[in-house]
Amino acid sequence: MAVRLTMPEIRERTYKPKDAWWTVLLVDPVAGRLVQLVAPYRWITPDLLTVLATIVGIASTVCFALGGRWWIVAGALLFHVSFVVDCMDGKIARLNGTGSVFGGWFDFMFDRLRVFMCTLALFGGQYARTHEPIYLWLSTIVIFLDLFRYLNGGQIAKYNRQMNAQIAQARGLVGTAAPEPDGDPESTDADEPVVAGSGPVSLPDRVIAAMRRHRMRPHLVSGIEFEMFVFIVGPLTGWLIGTTIAAGVLLLAFELLVTLKLWITTQRFPARLAKAEAEGAARREDMVTT
């Protein structure tokens, strides 16, 4: 059995540079400790952890479907456990270099399947108990918003990568590390402040800077927070309808923000590309003259 790593080593080698605030505050402290315990056992692979997270997610679905007050509380707690285990598989993959393309696909598809099953179980269970049509509407809205958020995030990341690649090519920097995509709310800071000069920094800018120092993205309601409020906060507090509506409105607001940022980026792109082409031409000229 391999030597057990220290927590500073676990944090350095497995934690993402930036992550959702829910993950940083409520998941990583637990997942990191668990990774420290299981990392020496190489038979505990990322795929095995994904399967385990799937089993716990199914148990959460069953509890939600039963619909009673304490059943949905149990479902919320199991949903969080499932998410913690799901986060562990990525950490183990980064730590041991045991990730795979199929594992990434399986992990993503499980996440979407878990949300779909838990949505039908949670709101379907409440509809069966109350016969209130609002639960049917909420189930449709939750599934739509979850799919929209991940489709929108993927497309934004795709087009930002394309623009960054074109600029890198124009500068003659092909083969070097491209800038991180601007606007994918799951991996970048869509609302990162731009501070110019030496003027005063606003309170929101200071708050965002403090969040970044603690690895938290300023995108306060991403897909992760949306899911956690719907499937954990709502069931635990008993305010399922109000929490779901509030989380949905906030998710849409932040999605509009990153979409606006993409639009602004595309408007500035021709000028940025022209400047990059000029820089590339100057660099090539310098190479010829020297």
mmCIF file of C-alpha atoms in Angstrom:
data_model
loop_
_atom_site.group_PDB
_atom_site.id
_atom_site.type_symbol
_atom_site.label_atom_id
_atom_site.label_comp_id
_atom_site.label_asym_id
_atom_site.label_seq_id
_atom_site.Cartn_x
_atom_site.Cartn_y
_atom_site.Cartn_z
ATOM 1 C CA MET A 1 0.000 0.000 0.000
ATOM 2 C CA ALA A 2 1.321 3.458 -0.922
ATOM 3 C CA VAL A 3 2.282 6.067 1.668
ATOM 4 C CA ARG A 4 -0.697 8.178 2.712
ATOM 5 C CA LEU A 5 -0.474 11.777 1.502
ATOM 6 C CA THR A 6 -0.922 14.787 3.746
ATOM 7 C CA MET A 7 -3.920 17.087 3.342
ATOM 8 C CA PRO A 8 -1.795 19.931 1.887
ATOM 9 C CA GLU A 9 -0.594 17.469 -0.769
ATOM 10 C CA ILE A 10 -4.167 16.345 -1.430
ATOM 11 C CA ARG A 11 -5.327 19.943 -1.822
ATOM 12 C CA GLU A 12 -2.441 20.826 -4.124
ATOM 13 C CA ARG A 13 -2.816 17.812 -6.376
ATOM 14 C CA THR A 14 -6.585 17.272 -6.494
ATOM 15 C CA TYR A 15 -8.420 20.555 -5.909
ATOM 16 C CA LYS A 16 -9.433 22.639 -8.911
ATOM 17 C CA PRO A 17 -7.925 26.145 -9.105
ATOM 18 C CA LYS A 18 -11.474 27.551 -9.183
ATOM 19 C CA ASP A 19 -14.710 25.857 -8.233
ATOM 20 C CA ALA A 20 -18.294 26.514 -7.216
ATOM 21 C CA TRP A 21 -18.641 28.047 -3.755
ATOM 22 C CA TRP A 22 -20.871 25.151 -2.661
ATOM 23 C CA THR A 23 -18.124 22.691 -3.571
ATOM 24 C CA VAL A 24 -15.351 24.729 -1.948
ATOM 25 C CA LEU A 25 -17.209 25.267 1.330
ATOM 26 C CA LEU A 26 -19.386 22.186 1.754
ATOM 27 C CA VAL A 27 -17.896 19.395 -0.349
ATOM 28 C CA ASP A 28 -14.108 19.690 -0.633
ATOM 29 C CA PRO A 29 -13.439 19.611 3.148
ATOM 30 C CA VAL A 30 -15.198 16.223 3.315
ATOM 31 C CA ALA A 31 -14.213 14.847 -0.095
ATOM 32 C CA GLY A 32 -10.569 15.776 0.461
ATOM 33 C CA ARG A 33 -10.414 13.826 3.717
ATOM 34 C CA LEU A 34 -12.082 10.823 2.110
ATOM 35 C CA VAL A 35 -9.670 10.967 -0.840
ATOM 36 C CA GLN A 36 -6.794 10.976 1.642
ATOM 37 C CA LEU A 37 -8.174 7.768 3.164
ATOM 38 C CA VAL A 38 -8.870 5.863 -0.071
ATOM 39 C CA ALA A 39 -6.070 7.128 -2.338
ATOM 40 C CA PRO A 40 -3.555 4.443 -1.270
ATOM 41 C CA TYR A 41 -5.935 1.716 -2.451
ATOM 42 C CA ARG A 42 -5.478 1.680 -6.223
ATOM 43 C CA TRP A 43 -8.438 -0.659 -6.704
ATOM 44 C CA ILE A 44 -10.680 2.283 -5.745
ATOM 45 C CA THR A 45 -10.849 3.812 -9.212
ATOM 46 C CA PRO A 46 -12.742 6.870 -10.481
ATOM 47 C CA ASP A 47 -15.200 4.603 -12.340
ATOM 48 C CA LEU A 48 -15.862 2.613 -9.162
ATOM 49 C CA LEU A 49 -16.600 5.827 -7.286
ATOM 50 C CA THR A 50 -18.927 6.957 -10.072
ATOM 51 C CA VAL A 51 -20.829 3.674 -9.771
ATOM 52 C CA LEU A 52 -21.015 4.125 -5.989
ATOM 53 C CA ALA A 53 -22.280 7.680 -6.429
ATOM 54 C CA THR A 54 -24.894 6.341 -8.850
ATOM 55 C CA ILE A 55 -26.119 3.799 -6.290
ATOM 56 C CA VAL A 56 -26.408 6.468 -3.600
ATOM 57 C CA GLY A 57 -28.190 8.712 -6.114
ATOM 58 C CA ILE A 58 -30.736 5.960 -6.791
ATOM 59 C CA ALA A 59 -31.313 5.629 -3.031
ATOM 60 C CA SER A 60 -31.913 9.380 -2.923
ATOM 61 C CA THR A 61 -34.441 9.022 -5.737
ATOM 62 C CA VAL A 62 -36.340 6.325 -3.833
ATOM 63 C CA CYS A 63 -36.546 8.510 -0.724
ATOM 64 C CA PHE A 64 -37.786 11.481 -2.746
ATOM 65 C CA ALA A 65 -40.447 9.324 -4.421
ATOM 66 C CA LEU A 66 -41.848 8.194 -1.065
ATOM 67 C CA GLY A 67 -42.686 11.828 -0.489
ATOM 68 C CA GLY A 68 -43.079 12.052 3.288
ATOM 69 C CA ARG A 69 -41.431 14.893 5.194
ATOM 70 C CA TRP A 70 -38.631 12.795 6.665
ATOM 71 C CA TRP A 71 -38.260 10.765 3.489
ATOM 72 C CA ILE A 72 -37.414 13.867 1.449
ATOM 73 C CA VAL A 73 -35.014 14.982 4.200
ATOM 74 C CA ALA A 74 -33.290 11.595 3.879
ATOM 75 C CA GLY A 75 -33.313 12.021 0.103
ATOM 76 C CA ALA A 76 -31.634 15.430 0.413
ATOM 77 C CA LEU A 77 -28.894 14.050 2.665
ATOM 78 C CA LEU A 78 -28.290 11.119 0.323
ATOM 79 C CA PHE A 79 -28.183 13.499 -2.652
ATOM 80 C CA HIS A 80 -25.391 15.421 -0.942
ATOM 81 C CA VAL A 81 -23.511 12.202 -0.146
ATOM 82 C CA SER A 82 -23.866 11.189 -3.787
ATOM 83 C CA PHE A 83 -22.432 14.529 -4.881
ATOM 84 C CA VAL A 84 -19.494 14.219 -2.458
ATOM 85 C CA VAL A 85 -18.628 10.764 -3.821
ATOM 86 C CA ASP A 86 -19.063 12.098 -7.362
ATOM 87 C CA CYS A 87 -16.512 14.825 -6.594
ATOM 88 C CA MET A 88 -14.122 12.239 -5.199
ATOM 89 C CA ASP A 89 -13.819 10.418 -8.525
ATOM 90 C CA GLY A 90 -12.381 13.488 -10.232
ATOM 91 C CA LYS A 91 -9.932 14.038 -7.388
ATOM 92 C CA ILE A 92 -8.762 10.427 -7.494
ATOM 93 C CA ALA A 93 -8.351 10.675 -11.275
ATOM 94 C CA ARG A 94 -6.210 13.812 -10.947
ATOM 95 C CA LEU A 95 -4.195 12.340 -8.075
ATOM 96 C CA ASN A 96 -3.395 8.951 -9.597
ATOM 97 C CA GLY A 97 -3.627 9.800 -13.285
ATOM 98 C CA THR A 98 -6.310 7.153 -13.722
ATOM 99 C CA GLY A 99 -8.938 9.214 -15.519
ATOM 100 C CA SER A 100 -10.262 8.182 -18.916
ATOM 101 C CA VAL A 101 -12.317 9.653 -21.732
ATOM 102 C CA PHE A 102 -15.089 7.133 -21.106
ATOM 103 C CA GLY A 103 -14.935 7.885 -17.388
ATOM 104 C CA GLY A 104 -15.483 11.571 -18.116
ATOM 105 C CA TRP A 105 -18.465 10.736 -20.317
ATOM 106 C CA PHE A 106 -19.898 8.350 -17.726
ATOM 107 C CA ASP A 107 -19.507 10.909 -14.957
ATOM 108 C CA PHE A 108 -21.239 13.647 -16.957
ATOM 109 C CA MET A 109 -24.086 11.397 -18.073
ATOM 110 C CA PHE A 110 -24.618 10.156 -14.528
ATOM 111 C CA ASP A 111 -24.899 13.743 -13.304
ATOM 112 C CA ARG A 112 -27.612 14.505 -15.831
ATOM 113 C CA LEU A 113 -29.395 11.200 -15.160
ATOM 114 C CA ARG A 114 -29.283 11.810 -11.413
ATOM 115 C CA VAL A 115 -30.883 15.229 -11.833
ATOM 116 C CA PHE A 116 -33.566 13.808 -14.148
ATOM 117 C CA MET A 117 -34.450 10.913 -11.813
ATOM 118 C CA CYS A 118 -34.413 13.019 -8.656
ATOM 119 C CA THR A 119 -36.546 15.706 -10.289
ATOM 120 C CA LEU A 120 -39.233 13.235 -11.303
ATOM 121 C CA ALA A 121 -39.095 11.518 -7.920
ATOM 122 C CA LEU A 122 -39.086 14.660 -5.759
ATOM 123 C CA PHE A 123 -41.777 16.656 -7.535
ATOM 124 C CA GLY A 124 -43.723 13.585 -8.657
ATOM 125 C CA GLY A 125 -43.820 12.366 -5.060
ATOM 126 C CA GLN A 126 -45.115 15.707 -3.854
ATOM 127 C CA TYR A 127 -47.738 15.800 -6.605
ATOM 128 C CA ALA A 128 -48.910 12.293 -5.629
ATOM 129 C CA ARG A 129 -49.371 13.485 -2.041
ATOM 130 C CA THR A 130 -50.940 16.905 -2.698
ATOM 131 C CA HIS A 131 -52.311 16.763 -6.280
ATOM 132 C CA GLU A 132 -51.035 20.341 -6.680
ATOM 133 C CA PRO A 133 -50.257 21.008 -10.393
ATOM 134 C CA ILE A 134 -47.421 23.382 -9.457
ATOM 135 C CA TYR A 135 -45.201 20.371 -8.719
ATOM 136 C CA LEU A 136 -45.622 19.130 -12.278
ATOM 137 C CA TRP A 137 -44.718 22.575 -13.612
ATOM 138 C CA LEU A 138 -41.677 22.755 -11.336
ATOM 139 C CA SER A 139 -40.426 19.352 -12.473
ATOM 140 C CA THR A 140 -40.585 20.493 -16.102
ATOM 141 C CA ILE A 141 -38.838 23.777 -15.295
ATOM 142 C CA VAL A 142 -36.039 22.105 -13.311
ATOM 143 C CA ILE A 143 -35.273 19.615 -16.090
ATOM 144 C CA PHE A 144 -35.346 22.383 -18.714
ATOM 145 C CA LEU A 145 -33.069 24.696 -16.731
ATOM 146 C CA ASP A 146 -30.567 21.950 -15.979
ATOM 147 C CA LEU A 147 -30.308 20.966 -19.641
ATOM 148 C CA PHE A 148 -30.249 24.598 -20.789
ATOM 149 C CA ARG A 149 -27.479 25.495 -18.374
ATOM 150 C CA TYR A 150 -25.178 22.683 -19.476
ATOM 151 C CA LEU A 151 -25.937 23.090 -23.176
ATOM 152 C CA ASN A 152 -25.421 26.836 -22.962
ATOM 153 C CA GLY A 153 -22.229 26.455 -20.934
ATOM 154 C CA GLY A 154 -20.831 23.926 -23.386
ATOM 155 C CA GLN A 155 -21.588 26.095 -26.391
ATOM 156 C CA ILE A 156 -20.131 29.215 -24.767
ATOM 157 C CA ALA A 157 -16.954 27.300 -23.911
ATOM 158 C CA LYS A 158 -16.777 25.944 -27.474
ATOM 159 C CA TYR A 159 -16.958 29.342 -29.172
ATOM 160 C CA ASN A 160 -14.567 30.947 -26.714
ATOM 161 C CA ARG A 161 -12.059 28.183 -27.399
ATOM 162 C CA GLN A 162 -12.454 28.802 -31.114
ATOM 163 C CA MET A 163 -11.823 32.539 -30.732
ATOM 164 C CA ASN A 164 -8.848 31.976 -28.434
ATOM 165 C CA ALA A 165 -7.382 29.450 -30.886
ATOM 166 C CA GLN A 166 -7.726 31.904 -33.782
ATOM 167 C CA ILE A 167 -6.025 34.659 -31.793
ATOM 168 C CA ALA A 168 -3.211 32.315 -30.716
ATOM 169 C CA GLN A 169 -2.715 31.240 -34.335
ATOM 170 C CA ALA A 170 -2.675 34.854 -35.538
ATOM 171 C CA ARG A 171 0.001 35.687 -32.969
ATOM 172 C CA GLY A 172 2.045 32.685 -34.037
ATOM 173 C CA LEU A 173 1.577 30.993 -30.701
ATOM 174 C CA VAL A 174 0.143 27.705 -31.963
ATOM 175 C CA GLY A 175 1.218 24.903 -29.658
ATOM 176 C CA THR A 176 1.378 27.096 -26.575
ATOM 177 C CA ALA A 177 -1.199 27.097 -23.819
ATOM 178 C CA ALA A 178 -4.242 29.032 -24.951
ATOM 179 C CA PRO A 179 -5.993 31.392 -22.575
ATOM 180 C CA GLU A 180 -8.753 29.870 -20.496
ATOM 181 C CA PRO A 181 -12.124 30.235 -22.258
ATOM 182 C CA ASP A 182 -14.037 33.378 -21.351
ATOM 183 C CA GLY A 183 -17.553 32.715 -20.253
ATOM 184 C CA ASP A 184 -18.047 29.082 -19.401
ATOM 185 C CA PRO A 185 -19.558 29.511 -15.941
ATOM 186 C CA GLU A 186 -18.473 26.079 -14.774
ATOM 187 C CA SER A 187 -14.789 26.727 -15.411
ATOM 188 C CA THR A 188 -14.263 30.474 -15.647
ATOM 189 C CA ASP A 189 -15.209 33.703 -13.961
ATOM 190 C CA ALA A 190 -17.890 35.146 -16.214
ATOM 191 C CA ASP A 191 -18.393 38.118 -13.924
ATOM 192 C CA GLU A 192 -14.735 38.715 -13.052
ATOM 193 C CA PRO A 193 -14.184 42.455 -12.542
ATOM 194 C CA VAL A 194 -11.873 44.414 -14.782
ATOM 195 C CA VAL A 195 -9.962 46.943 -12.681
ATOM 196 C CA ALA A 196 -8.053 49.526 -14.634
ATOM 197 C CA GLY A 197 -5.473 51.970 -13.410
ATOM 198 C CA SER A 198 -4.971 52.828 -9.765
ATOM 199 C CA GLY A 199 -8.428 54.156 -8.971
ATOM 200 C CA PRO A 200 -10.561 52.967 -6.060
ATOM 201 C CA VAL A 201 -11.766 49.398 -6.112
ATOM 202 C CA SER A 202 -15.460 48.908 -5.447
ATOM 203 C CA LEU A 203 -16.832 46.659 -2.708
ATOM 204 C CA PRO A 204 -18.148 44.081 -5.224
ATOM 205 C CA ASP A 205 -14.677 43.944 -6.790
ATOM 206 C CA ARG A 206 -13.080 43.347 -3.402
ATOM 207 C CA VAL A 207 -15.604 40.624 -2.582
ATOM 208 C CA ILE A 208 -14.958 38.900 -5.908
ATOM 209 C CA ALA A 209 -11.197 39.157 -5.413
ATOM 210 C CA ALA A 210 -11.566 37.590 -1.959
ATOM 211 C CA MET A 211 -13.643 34.747 -3.439
ATOM 212 C CA ARG A 212 -10.983 34.106 -6.062
ATOM 213 C CA ARG A 213 -8.293 33.904 -3.386
ATOM 214 C CA HIS A 214 -10.332 31.104 -1.814
ATOM 215 C CA ARG A 215 -10.868 29.305 -5.170
ATOM 216 C CA MET A 216 -14.524 30.350 -5.420
ATOM 217 C CA ARG A 217 -15.944 31.460 -8.749
ATOM 218 C CA PRO A 218 -17.991 34.662 -8.738
ATOM 219 C CA HIS A 219 -20.629 32.823 -10.773
ATOM 220 C CA LEU A 220 -22.726 32.400 -7.636
ATOM 221 C CA VAL A 221 -25.535 30.280 -9.082
ATOM 222 C CA SER A 222 -24.120 27.797 -11.560
ATOM 223 C CA GLY A 223 -25.564 24.386 -12.309
ATOM 224 C CA ILE A 224 -24.093 23.015 -9.084
ATOM 225 C CA GLU A 225 -25.716 25.569 -6.786
ATOM 226 C CA PHE A 226 -29.006 25.252 -8.660
ATOM 227 C CA GLU A 227 -29.088 21.500 -8.087
ATOM 228 C CA MET A 228 -28.067 21.803 -4.438
ATOM 229 C CA PHE A 229 -30.768 24.351 -3.652
ATOM 230 C CA VAL A 230 -33.460 22.324 -5.414
ATOM 231 C CA PHE A 231 -32.510 18.894 -4.048
ATOM 232 C CA ILE A 232 -30.951 19.772 -0.679
ATOM 233 C CA VAL A 233 -31.913 23.218 0.642
ATOM 234 C CA GLY A 234 -35.556 23.018 -0.470
ATOM 235 C CA PRO A 235 -36.254 19.562 0.997
ATOM 236 C CA LEU A 236 -34.346 20.276 4.233
ATOM 237 C CA THR A 237 -36.119 23.583 4.907
ATOM 238 C CA GLY A 238 -39.559 22.450 3.729
ATOM 239 C CA TRP A 239 -39.687 25.427 1.348
ATOM 240 C CA LEU A 240 -39.466 23.351 -1.790
ATOM 241 C CA ILE A 241 -41.595 25.542 -4.058
ATOM 242 C CA GLY A 242 -40.107 28.890 -3.060
ATOM 243 C CA THR A 243 -36.507 27.635 -3.046
ATOM 244 C CA THR A 244 -36.888 26.052 -6.483
ATOM 245 C CA ILE A 245 -38.392 29.195 -7.991
ATOM 246 C CA ALA A 246 -35.725 31.449 -6.441
ATOM 247 C CA ALA A 247 -32.899 29.145 -7.588
ATOM 248 C CA GLY A 248 -34.334 29.019 -11.108
ATOM 249 C CA VAL A 249 -34.592 32.808 -11.355
ATOM 250 C CA LEU A 250 -31.022 33.268 -10.113
ATOM 251 C CA LEU A 251 -29.689 30.611 -12.485
ATOM 252 C CA LEU A 252 -31.354 32.319 -15.435
ATOM 253 C CA ALA A 253 -29.951 35.685 -14.336
ATOM 254 C CA PHE A 254 -26.396 34.350 -14.262
ATOM 255 C CA GLU A 255 -26.864 32.536 -17.572
ATOM 256 C CA LEU A 256 -27.998 35.804 -19.130
ATOM 257 C CA LEU A 257 -24.883 37.423 -17.665
ATOM 258 C CA VAL A 258 -22.464 34.935 -19.242
ATOM 259 C CA THR A 259 -24.411 35.049 -22.520
ATOM 260 C CA LEU A 260 -24.106 38.837 -22.501
ATOM 261 C CA LYS A 261 -20.385 38.483 -21.887
ATOM 262 C CA LEU A 262 -20.121 36.126 -24.872
ATOM 263 C CA TRP A 263 -21.948 38.664 -27.042
ATOM 264 C CA ILE A 264 -19.605 41.446 -25.930
ATOM 265 C CA THR A 265 -16.603 39.188 -26.594
ATOM 266 C CA THR A 266 -17.812 38.407 -30.119
ATOM 267 C CA GLN A 267 -18.304 42.123 -30.826
ATOM 268 C CA ARG A 268 -14.715 42.828 -29.760
ATOM 269 C CA PHE A 269 -13.284 39.772 -31.475
ATOM 270 C CA PRO A 270 -12.592 41.300 -34.937
ATOM 271 C CA ALA A 271 -10.510 44.072 -33.373
ATOM 272 C CA ARG A 272 -8.680 41.594 -31.108
ATOM 273 C CA LEU A 273 -7.983 39.327 -34.089
ATOM 274 C CA ALA A 274 -6.663 42.226 -36.180
ATOM 275 C CA LYS A 275 -4.365 43.269 -33.329
ATOM 276 C CA ALA A 276 -3.152 39.675 -32.937
ATOM 277 C CA GLU A 277 -2.442 39.439 -36.665
ATOM 278 C CA ALA A 278 -0.415 42.642 -36.471
ATOM 279 C CA GLU A 279 1.551 41.260 -33.518
ATOM 280 C CA GLY A 280 2.160 38.026 -35.398
ATOM 281 C CA ALA A 281 3.373 39.885 -38.474
ATOM 282 C CA ALA A 282 5.727 42.001 -36.343
ATOM 283 C CA ARG A 283 7.076 38.884 -34.646
ATOM 284 C CA ARG A 284 7.745 37.183 -37.968
ATOM 285 C CA GLU A 285 9.442 40.307 -39.291
ATOM 286 C CA ASP A 286 11.690 40.440 -36.225
ATOM 287 C CA MET A 287 12.630 36.803 -36.726
ATOM 288 C CA VAL A 288 13.555 37.462 -40.351
ATOM 289 C CA THR A 289 15.647 40.536 -39.556
ATOM 290 C CA THR A 290 17.480 38.829 -36.727
#
